[in-house]
PDB file of C-alpha atoms in Angstrom:
ATOM      1  CA  MET W   1      -0.059  -0.144  -0.093  1.00 47.00           C
ATOM      2  CA  THR W   2       1.460   3.707  -0.797  1.00 66.00           C
ATOM      3  CA  VAL W   3       1.116   5.502   2.596  1.00 75.00           C
ATOM      4  CA  ARG W   4       1.152   8.879   1.626  1.00 80.00           C
ATOM      5  CA  PHE W   5      -1.402   8.611  -1.009  1.00 81.00           C
ATOM      6  CA  GLY W   6      -3.670   6.527   1.925  1.00 81.00           C
ATOM      7  CA  ASN W   7      -2.907   9.550   4.385  1.00 84.00           C
ATOM      8  CA  HIS W   8      -3.637  12.512   2.522  1.00 86.00           C
ATOM      9  CA  ARG W   9      -7.276  10.398   1.501  1.00 88.00           C
ATOM     10  CA  LEU W  10      -8.171  10.009   4.701  1.00 88.00           C
ATOM     11  CA  ALA W  11      -7.392  13.504   5.708  1.00 91.00           C
ATOM     12  CA  PHE W  12      -9.521  14.527   3.027  1.00 92.00           C
ATOM     13  CA  TYR W  13     -12.227  12.231   4.215  1.00 91.00           C
ATOM     14  CA  ILE W  14     -12.061  13.499   7.598  1.00 92.00           C
ATOM     15  CA  SER W  15     -12.312  17.147   6.718  1.00 93.00           C
ATOM     16  CA  VAL W  16     -15.368  16.567   4.502  1.00 94.00           C
ATOM     17  CA  PHE W  17     -17.229  14.612   7.045  1.00 93.00           C
ATOM     18  CA  LEU W  18     -16.943  17.462   9.804  1.00 94.00           C
ATOM     19  CA  LEU W  19     -18.003  20.242   7.125  1.00 94.00           C
ATOM     20  CA  SER W  20     -20.902  17.549   6.285  1.00 94.00           C
ATOM     21  CA  GLY W  21     -21.860  17.005   9.854  1.00 94.00           C
ATOM     22  CA  ALA W  22     -21.628  20.588  10.566  1.00 94.00           C
ATOM     23  CA  VAL W  23     -24.308  21.478   7.301  1.00 94.00           C
ATOM     24  CA  LEU W  24     -26.189  18.979   8.387  1.00 95.00           C
ATOM     25  CA  GLY W  25     -26.249  19.930  11.780  1.00 94.00           C
ATOM     26  CA  LEU W  26     -27.584  23.454  10.836  1.00 93.00           C
ATOM     27  CA  ALA W  27     -29.891  22.376   8.237  1.00 93.00           C
ATOM     28  CA  ALA W  28     -32.019  19.853  10.971  1.00 93.00           C
ATOM     29  CA  HIS W  29     -31.952  22.951  13.033  1.00 90.00           C
ATOM     30  CA  LEU W  30     -33.177  25.197  10.259  1.00 90.00           C
ATOM     31  CA  ALA W  31     -36.132  22.345   9.480  1.00 90.00           C
ATOM     32  CA  SER W  32     -36.890  22.045  13.298  1.00 87.00           C
ATOM     33  CA  GLU W  33     -37.676  25.552  12.841  1.00 86.00           C
ATOM     34  CA  PHE W  34     -39.145  25.856   9.319  1.00 84.00           C
ATOM     35  CA  LEU W  35     -40.312  23.066   7.675  1.00 80.00           C
ATOM     36  CA  PRO W  36     -42.555  22.022   6.888  1.00 80.00           C
ATOM     37  CA  ASN W  37     -44.006  25.081   5.159  1.00 79.00           C
ATOM     38  CA  LEU W  38     -41.117  27.821   5.021  1.00 81.00           C
ATOM     39  CA  HIS W  39     -37.773  27.483   3.361  1.00 82.00           C
ATOM     40  CA  ARG W  40     -39.117  23.968   2.296  1.00 85.00           C
ATOM     41  CA  ASP W  41     -37.043  23.512  -0.545  1.00 89.00           C
ATOM     42  CA  PHE W  42     -33.757  24.862   0.400  1.00 90.00           C
ATOM     43  CA  ILE W  43     -33.464  23.141   3.424  1.00 91.00           C
ATOM     44  CA  ILE W  44     -34.870  19.280   1.975  1.00 92.00           C
ATOM     45  CA  PHE W  45     -31.739  19.361   0.092  1.00 94.00           C
ATOM     46  CA  SER W  46     -29.210  20.919   2.277  1.00 93.00           C
ATOM     47  CA  LEU W  47     -30.691  17.954   4.454  1.00 94.00           C
ATOM     48  CA  VAL W  48     -29.882  15.659   1.615  1.00 95.00           C
ATOM     49  CA  VAL W  49     -26.924  16.556   0.410  1.00 95.00           C
ATOM     50  CA  PRO W  50     -25.064  16.344   3.594  1.00 95.00           C
ATOM     51  CA  ALA W  51     -26.608  12.994   4.694  1.00 95.00           C
ATOM     52  CA  LEU W  52     -25.640  11.503   0.800  1.00 95.00           C
ATOM     53  CA  THR W  53     -22.087  12.299   1.751  1.00 94.00           C
ATOM     54  CA  ILE W  54     -21.484  10.699   4.363  1.00 93.00           C
ATOM     55  CA  PHE W  55     -23.268   8.065   3.551  1.00 93.00           C
ATOM     56  CA  VAL W  56     -21.344   7.397   0.355  1.00 92.00           C
ATOM     57  CA  PHE W  57     -18.143   7.791   1.469  1.00 87.00           C
ATOM     58  CA  LEU W  58     -18.720   5.602   4.889  1.00 88.00           C
ATOM     59  CA  LEU W  59     -18.771   3.405   1.740  1.00 88.00           C
ATOM     60  CA  LEU W  60     -15.912   4.609  -0.309  1.00 86.00           C
ATOM     61  CA  ILE W  61     -13.721   4.170   3.169  1.00 81.00           C
ATOM     62  CA  GLN W  62     -14.094   0.731   3.236  1.00 78.00           C
ATOM     63  CA  TRP W  63     -14.140  -0.456  -0.884  1.00 80.00           C
ATOM     64  CA  ALA W  64     -13.265   1.689  -3.715  1.00 83.00           C
ATOM     65  CA  GLN W  65     -11.875   1.600  -6.827  1.00 87.00           C
ATOM     66  CA  PRO W  66     -10.098   4.538  -8.680  1.00 88.00           C
ATOM     67  CA  ARG W  67     -13.304   4.835 -11.480  1.00 90.00           C
ATOM     68  CA  THR W  68     -16.292   4.420  -8.500  1.00 91.00           C
ATOM     69  CA  GLU W  69     -14.227   6.810  -6.263  1.00 92.00           C
ATOM     70  CA  ALA W  70     -13.872   9.904  -9.425  1.00 93.00           C
ATOM     71  CA  VAL W  71     -17.378   8.960  -9.696  1.00 94.00           C
ATOM     72  CA  ALA W  72     -18.619  10.236  -6.006  1.00 94.00           C
ATOM     73  CA  LEU W  73     -16.281  12.574  -6.116  1.00 94.00           C
ATOM     74  CA  PHE W  74     -18.037  14.448  -9.163  1.00 96.00           C
ATOM     75  CA  ILE W  75     -21.433  13.904  -8.827  1.00 96.00           C
ATOM     76  CA  LEU W  76     -20.640  15.280  -4.764  1.00 95.00           C
ATOM     77  CA  GLY W  77     -18.849  18.063  -5.965  1.00 95.00           C
ATOM     78  CA  VAL W  78     -21.534  19.440  -8.884  1.00 96.00           C
ATOM     79  CA  LEU W  79     -24.389  18.528  -5.174  1.00 96.00           C
ATOM     80  CA  TRP W  80     -22.214  20.561  -3.089  1.00 96.00           C
ATOM     81  CA  LEU W  81     -21.847  23.588  -5.986  1.00 96.00           C
ATOM     82  CA  ALA W  82     -25.345  23.711  -6.340  1.00 95.00           C
ATOM     83  CA  MET W  83     -25.744  23.878  -2.631  1.00 94.00           C
ATOM     84  CA  GLY W  84     -23.408  26.888  -2.526  1.00 93.00           C
ATOM     85  CA  ALA W  85     -24.937  28.621  -5.158  1.00 94.00           C
ATOM     86  CA  TRP W  86     -28.522  27.916  -3.495  1.00 93.00           C
ATOM     87  CA  ALA W  87     -27.241  29.249  -0.566  1.00 92.00           C
ATOM     88  CA  THR W  88     -26.128  32.518  -1.858  1.00 91.00           C
ATOM     89  CA  ASP W  89     -28.785  32.840  -3.936  1.00 90.00           C
ATOM     90  CA  VAL W  90     -31.462  32.674  -0.391  1.00 88.00           C
ATOM     91  CA  ILE W  91     -28.525  34.777   1.807  1.00 86.00           C
ATOM     92  CA  GLY W  92     -27.170  37.178  -1.592  1.00 80.00           C
ATOM     93  CA  ASN W  93     -25.493  39.616  -0.026  1.00 82.00           C
ATOM     94  CA  GLN W  94     -26.943  40.292   3.901  1.00 81.00           C
ATOM     95  CA  GLN W  95     -24.934  41.492   6.374  1.00 85.00           C
ATOM     96  CA  CYS W  96     -26.292  39.526   9.656  1.00 84.00           C
ATOM     97  CA  ASP W  97     -25.319  42.383  11.968  1.00 82.00           C
ATOM     98  CA  ALA W  98     -27.832  44.966  10.465  1.00 82.00           C
ATOM     99  CA  LEU W  99     -30.776  42.159  11.311  1.00 80.00           C
ATOM    100  CA  GLY W 100     -29.723  42.742  14.986  1.00 77.00           C
ATOM    101  CA  GLY W 101     -33.037  42.342  17.131  1.00 78.00           C
ATOM    102  CA  GLN W 102     -35.562  42.225  13.441  1.00 84.00           C
ATOM    103  CA  THR W 103     -38.085  38.707  13.451  1.00 82.00           C
ATOM    104  CA  MET W 104     -39.114  36.400  10.705  1.00 81.00           C
ATOM    105  CA  GLU W 105     -42.021  34.010  10.601  1.00 81.00           C
ATOM    106  CA  ALA W 106     -41.049  30.459  11.139  1.00 79.00           C
ATOM    107  CA  ARG W 107     -43.301  27.477  12.269  1.00 77.00           C
ATOM    108  CA  THR W 108     -44.246  27.795  15.575  1.00 78.00           C
ATOM    109  CA  GLY W 109     -43.880  31.852  15.888  1.00 79.00           C
ATOM    110  CA  GLN W 110     -41.214  34.456  15.211  1.00 83.00           C
ATOM    111  CA  VAL W 111     -37.580  33.523  14.960  1.00 83.00           C
ATOM    112  CA  SER W 112     -33.947  35.374  15.237  1.00 86.00           C
ATOM    113  CA  ALA W 113     -33.721  37.024  11.812  1.00 86.00           C
ATOM    114  CA  GLN W 114     -30.054  37.658  12.585  1.00 87.00           C
ATOM    115  CA  ARG W 115     -29.456  34.382  14.310  1.00 88.00           C
ATOM    116  CA  TRP W 116     -31.008  32.827  10.455  1.00 87.00           C
ATOM    117  CA  CYS W 117     -28.519  34.832   8.866  1.00 89.00           C
ATOM    118  CA  ARG W 118     -25.812  33.365  10.451  1.00 90.00           C
ATOM    119  CA  GLU W 119     -26.261  30.077  10.219  1.00 91.00           C
ATOM    120  CA  MET W 120     -27.139  30.814   6.395  1.00 91.00           C
ATOM    121  CA  LYS W 121     -23.614  32.127   5.950  1.00 92.00           C
ATOM    122  CA  VAL W 122     -22.064  28.663   7.867  1.00 93.00           C
ATOM    123  CA  ILE W 123     -24.184  27.031   5.607  1.00 94.00           C
ATOM    124  CA  GLN W 124     -22.925  29.266   2.672  1.00 93.00           C
ATOM    125  CA  ALA W 125     -19.204  28.909   3.320  1.00 93.00           C
ATOM    126  CA  PHE W 126     -19.178  25.249   4.119  1.00 95.00           C
ATOM    127  CA  SER W 127     -21.012  24.008   1.125  1.00 95.00           C
ATOM    128  CA  TRP W 128     -18.251  26.019  -1.043  1.00 95.00           C
ATOM    129  CA  MET W 129     -15.301  25.252   0.855  1.00 96.00           C
ATOM    130  CA  ASN W 130     -16.457  21.545   0.574  1.00 95.00           C
ATOM    131  CA  PHE W 131     -16.946  22.311  -2.837  1.00 96.00           C
ATOM    132  CA  VAL W 132     -13.183  23.380  -3.244  1.00 96.00           C
ATOM    133  CA  LEU W 133     -12.154  20.031  -1.490  1.00 95.00           C
ATOM    134  CA  TYR W 134     -13.926  17.879  -3.920  1.00 96.00           C
ATOM    135  CA  ALA W 135     -12.460  19.439  -6.902  1.00 95.00           C
ATOM    136  CA  PHE W 136      -9.070  19.623  -5.969  1.00 95.00           C
ATOM    137  CA  ALA W 137      -9.213  15.407  -4.954  1.00 94.00           C
ATOM    138  CA  LEU W 138     -10.135  14.747  -8.094  1.00 95.00           C
ATOM    139  CA  ILE W 139      -8.021  16.742 -10.640  1.00 95.00           C
ATOM    140  CA  ILE W 140      -5.560  14.940  -7.725  1.00 93.00           C
ATOM    141  CA  LEU W 141      -6.462  11.665  -8.314  1.00 92.00           C
ATOM    142  CA  VAL W 142      -6.943  11.600 -11.943  1.00 92.00           C
ATOM    143  CA  THR W 143      -2.934  13.082 -12.307  1.00 90.00           C
ATOM    144  CA  LEU W 144      -2.149  10.076  -9.578  1.00 88.00           C
ATOM    145  CA  VAL W 145      -4.274   7.665 -12.067  1.00 88.00           C
ATOM    146  CA  SER W 146      -2.130   8.874 -15.239  1.00 87.00           C
ATOM    147  CA  ARG W 147       1.325   8.289 -13.655  1.00 83.00           C
ATOM    148  CA  ALA W 148       0.494   4.760 -12.371  1.00 81.00           C
ATOM    149  CA  GLN W 149      -0.585   4.060 -16.173  1.00 83.00           C
ATOM    150  CA  ALA W 150       2.371   5.431 -17.142  1.00 80.00           C
ATOM    151  CA  PHE W 151       4.684   2.866 -14.526  1.00 75.00           C
ATOM    152  CA  GLY W 152       2.843   0.399 -16.934  1.00 78.00           C
ATOM    153  CA  ARG W 153      -0.149  -0.135 -14.820  1.00 78.00           C
ATOM    154  CA  PHE W 154      -3.316   0.593 -17.060  1.00 82.00           C
ATOM    155  CA  ASP W 155      -5.519  -1.512 -15.754  1.00 82.00           C
ATOM    156  CA  ILE W 156      -5.549   1.104 -12.231  1.00 82.00           C
ATOM    157  CA  TRP W 157      -8.742   2.437 -12.440  1.00 86.00           C
ATOM    158  CA  SER W 158     -10.536  -0.777 -11.713  1.00 84.00           C
ATOM    159  CA  GLU W 159      -7.463  -1.923  -9.402  1.00 83.00           C
ATOM    160  CA  PRO W 160      -8.116  -1.448  -5.308  1.00 81.00           C
ATOM    161  CA  ILE W 161      -7.456   2.467  -4.703  1.00 84.00           C
ATOM    162  CA  ARG W 162      -4.786   1.608  -2.357  1.00 78.00           C
ATOM    163  CA  GLU W 163      -2.726   1.085  -5.576  1.00 76.00           C
ATOM    164  CA  LEU W 164      -2.263   4.084  -5.694  1.00 81.00           C
ATOM    165  CA  PRO W 165       1.025   6.142  -5.696  1.00 78.00           C
ATOM    166  CA  TRP W 166       1.297   9.849  -4.167  1.00 80.00           C
ATOM    167  CA  PHE W 167       3.595  12.239  -5.905  1.00 80.00           C
ATOM    168  CA  GLY W 168       7.248  10.523  -6.410  1.00 72.00           C
ATOM    169  CA  GLU W 169       5.847   6.938  -5.428  1.00 68.00           C
ATOM    170  CA  ALA W 170       5.947   3.875  -7.372  1.00 65.00           C
ATOM    171  CA  PRO W 171       2.214   2.138  -7.318  1.00 61.00           C
ATOM    172  CA  GLY W 172       1.109  -0.414  -4.504  1.00 58.00           C
ATOM    173  CA  TYR W 173       2.538  -3.609  -5.804  1.00 49.00           C
ATOM    174  CA  TYR W 174       0.017  -5.617  -4.079  1.00 44.00           C
ATOM    175  CA  ASN W 175      -2.016  -6.328  -7.716  1.00 43.00           C
ATOM    176  CA  THR W 176      -5.435  -8.065  -6.215  1.00 41.00           C
ATOM    177  CA  THR W 177      -6.682  -7.903  -9.521  1.00 41.00           C
ATOM    178  CA  ASN W 178      -4.747 -10.193 -10.456  1.00 42.00           C
ATOM    179  CA  ALA W 179      -5.735 -14.395 -10.603  1.00 38.00           C
ATOM    180  CA  GLY W 180      -2.508 -15.279  -9.884  1.00 37.00           C
ATOM    181  CA  THR W 181      -1.833 -13.359  -6.905  1.00 38.00           C
ATOM    182  CA  ASN W 182      -4.999 -14.104  -4.946  1.00 36.00           C
ATOM    183  CA  GLN W 183      -4.047 -18.241  -5.902  1.00 35.00           C
ATOM    184  CA  GLY W 184      -0.408 -17.014  -4.077  1.00 35.00           C
ATOM    185  CA  TYR W 185       1.563 -17.379  -7.287  1.00 33.00           C
ATOM    186  CA  PRO W 186       3.952 -14.693  -8.206  1.00 39.00           C
ATOM    187  CA  MET W 187       3.418 -10.916  -9.161  1.00 43.00           C
ATOM    188  CA  MET W 188       4.465 -10.184 -12.964  1.00 45.00           C
ATOM    189  CA  ALA W 189       4.768  -6.416 -13.625  1.00 46.00           C
ATOM    190  CA  GLN W 190       5.141  -4.809 -17.218  1.00 45.00           C
ATOM    191  CA  TYR W 191       6.754  -0.844 -17.561  1.00 45.00           C
ATOM    192  CA  PRO W 192       6.465   0.360 -20.455  1.00 47.00           C
ATOM    193  CA  GLY W 193       9.453  -0.347 -23.171  1.00 45.00           C
ATOM    194  CA  SER W 194      10.372  -3.314 -20.636  1.00 44.00           C
ATOM    195  CA  ALA W 195       9.332  -6.884 -20.376  1.00 44.00           C
ATOM    196  CA  TYR W 196       8.093  -9.116 -17.713  1.00 48.00           C
ATOM    197  CA  THR W 197       8.982  -8.428 -14.564  1.00 54.00           C
ATOM    198  CA  GLN W 198       8.397 -11.893 -12.428  1.00 57.00           C
ATOM    199  CA  ALA W 199       8.748 -12.246  -8.348  1.00 56.00           C
ATOM    200  CA  GLN W 200      10.034 -15.044  -7.013  1.00 61.00           C
ATOM    201  CA  PRO W 201       8.573 -17.112  -3.980  1.00 64.00           C
ATOM    202  CA  GLY W 202       8.145 -14.879  -1.231  1.00 63.00           C
ATOM    203  CA  GLN W 203       9.411 -11.926  -2.514  1.00 66.00           C
ATOM    204  CA  ALA W 204       7.912  -9.138  -3.467  1.00 69.00           C
ATOM    205  CA  ILE W 205       8.715  -6.628  -6.270  1.00 69.00           C
ATOM    206  CA  VAL W 206       9.467  -2.668  -5.652  1.00 71.00           C
ATOM    207  CA  VAL W 207       9.632  -0.338  -8.353  1.00 70.00           C
ATOM    208  CA  GLN W 208      11.230   3.073  -8.289  1.00 68.00           C
ATOM    209  CA  PRO W 209      10.785   5.840 -10.100  1.00 68.00           C
ATOM    210  CA  GLY W 210      14.212   6.456 -12.592  1.00 64.00           C
ATOM    211  CA  ALA W 211      16.369   9.649 -12.426  1.00 64.00           C
ATOM    212  CA  ASN W 212      15.728  11.896 -15.243  1.00 59.00           C
ATOM    213  CA  GLY W 213      13.331  10.271 -17.174  1.00 56.00           C
ATOM    214  CA  GLN W 214      15.584   6.999 -17.092  1.00 65.00           C
ATOM    215  CA  MET W 215      13.713   3.790 -16.864  1.00 65.00           C
ATOM    216  CA  PRO W 216      12.365   2.337 -12.900  1.00 70.00           C
ATOM    217  CA  THR W 217      14.596   0.441 -10.602  1.00 74.00           C
ATOM    218  CA  ILE W 218      12.782  -2.997  -9.782  1.00 75.00           C
ATOM    219  CA  THR W 219      13.869  -4.218  -7.368  1.00 75.00           C
ATOM    220  CA  GLN W 220      12.666  -8.105  -5.140  1.00 71.00           C
ATOM    221  CA  ILE W 221      12.950  -7.614  -1.284  1.00 72.00           C
ATOM    222  CA  PRO W 222      11.134 -10.530   0.725  1.00 73.00           C
ATOM    223  CA  ILE W 223       6.878  -9.978   1.552  1.00 64.00           C
ATOM    224  CA  ALA W 224       7.887 -10.131   4.837  1.00 58.00           C
ATOM    225  CA  ALA W 225       9.852  -6.993   4.979  1.00 51.00           C
ATOM    226  CA  SER W 226       7.469  -5.343   3.144  1.00 45.00           C
ATOM    227  CA  ALA W 227       4.305  -5.261   5.266  1.00 47.00           C
TER     228      ALA W 227
END
């Protein structure tokens, strides 16, 4: 497994979880004050998007391939973009401090307009932050997949996402999509311009990027030492 990629991916997941959880909590509070008759469409949307985000990420953190993660990042990124744009349309350039002492209609009476404004501002800001995180994550994912393919991992889109390298690293050497590997046979790897390299029993192939555009250096180490 490429450790640095796993650490950065986990940090991205934690950031999105925290932002989504905050938006979900604020949306739930707004729902308790305004639903079912006031601001219904926006509040329902603001409940669905973070809840869907958390659910999808709980699935992806357990199992994912680059192709499934890319689709999830794109779809959720579009949803958060829509959320940020909608929140901006609702609250606009309203200055919350100017609403001090004012009230607005709610489901059970009147609520503070200033508090509502501040909650909407937080939803707006966190939605845009999530969209930016998703955009960067998708760009980085596609870049890392392209780099892995340059190392000869032409099926990396359908392999476990833990096989992806971080910048300056080689792809992971546990090719779990290889039927021979799953049955205990030696792993084989091929790189552009080279023949197949076969690992000896009990050995794992480790590939280091070549300097100045040179061919990668392929070495074999005991599996126990590489774990």
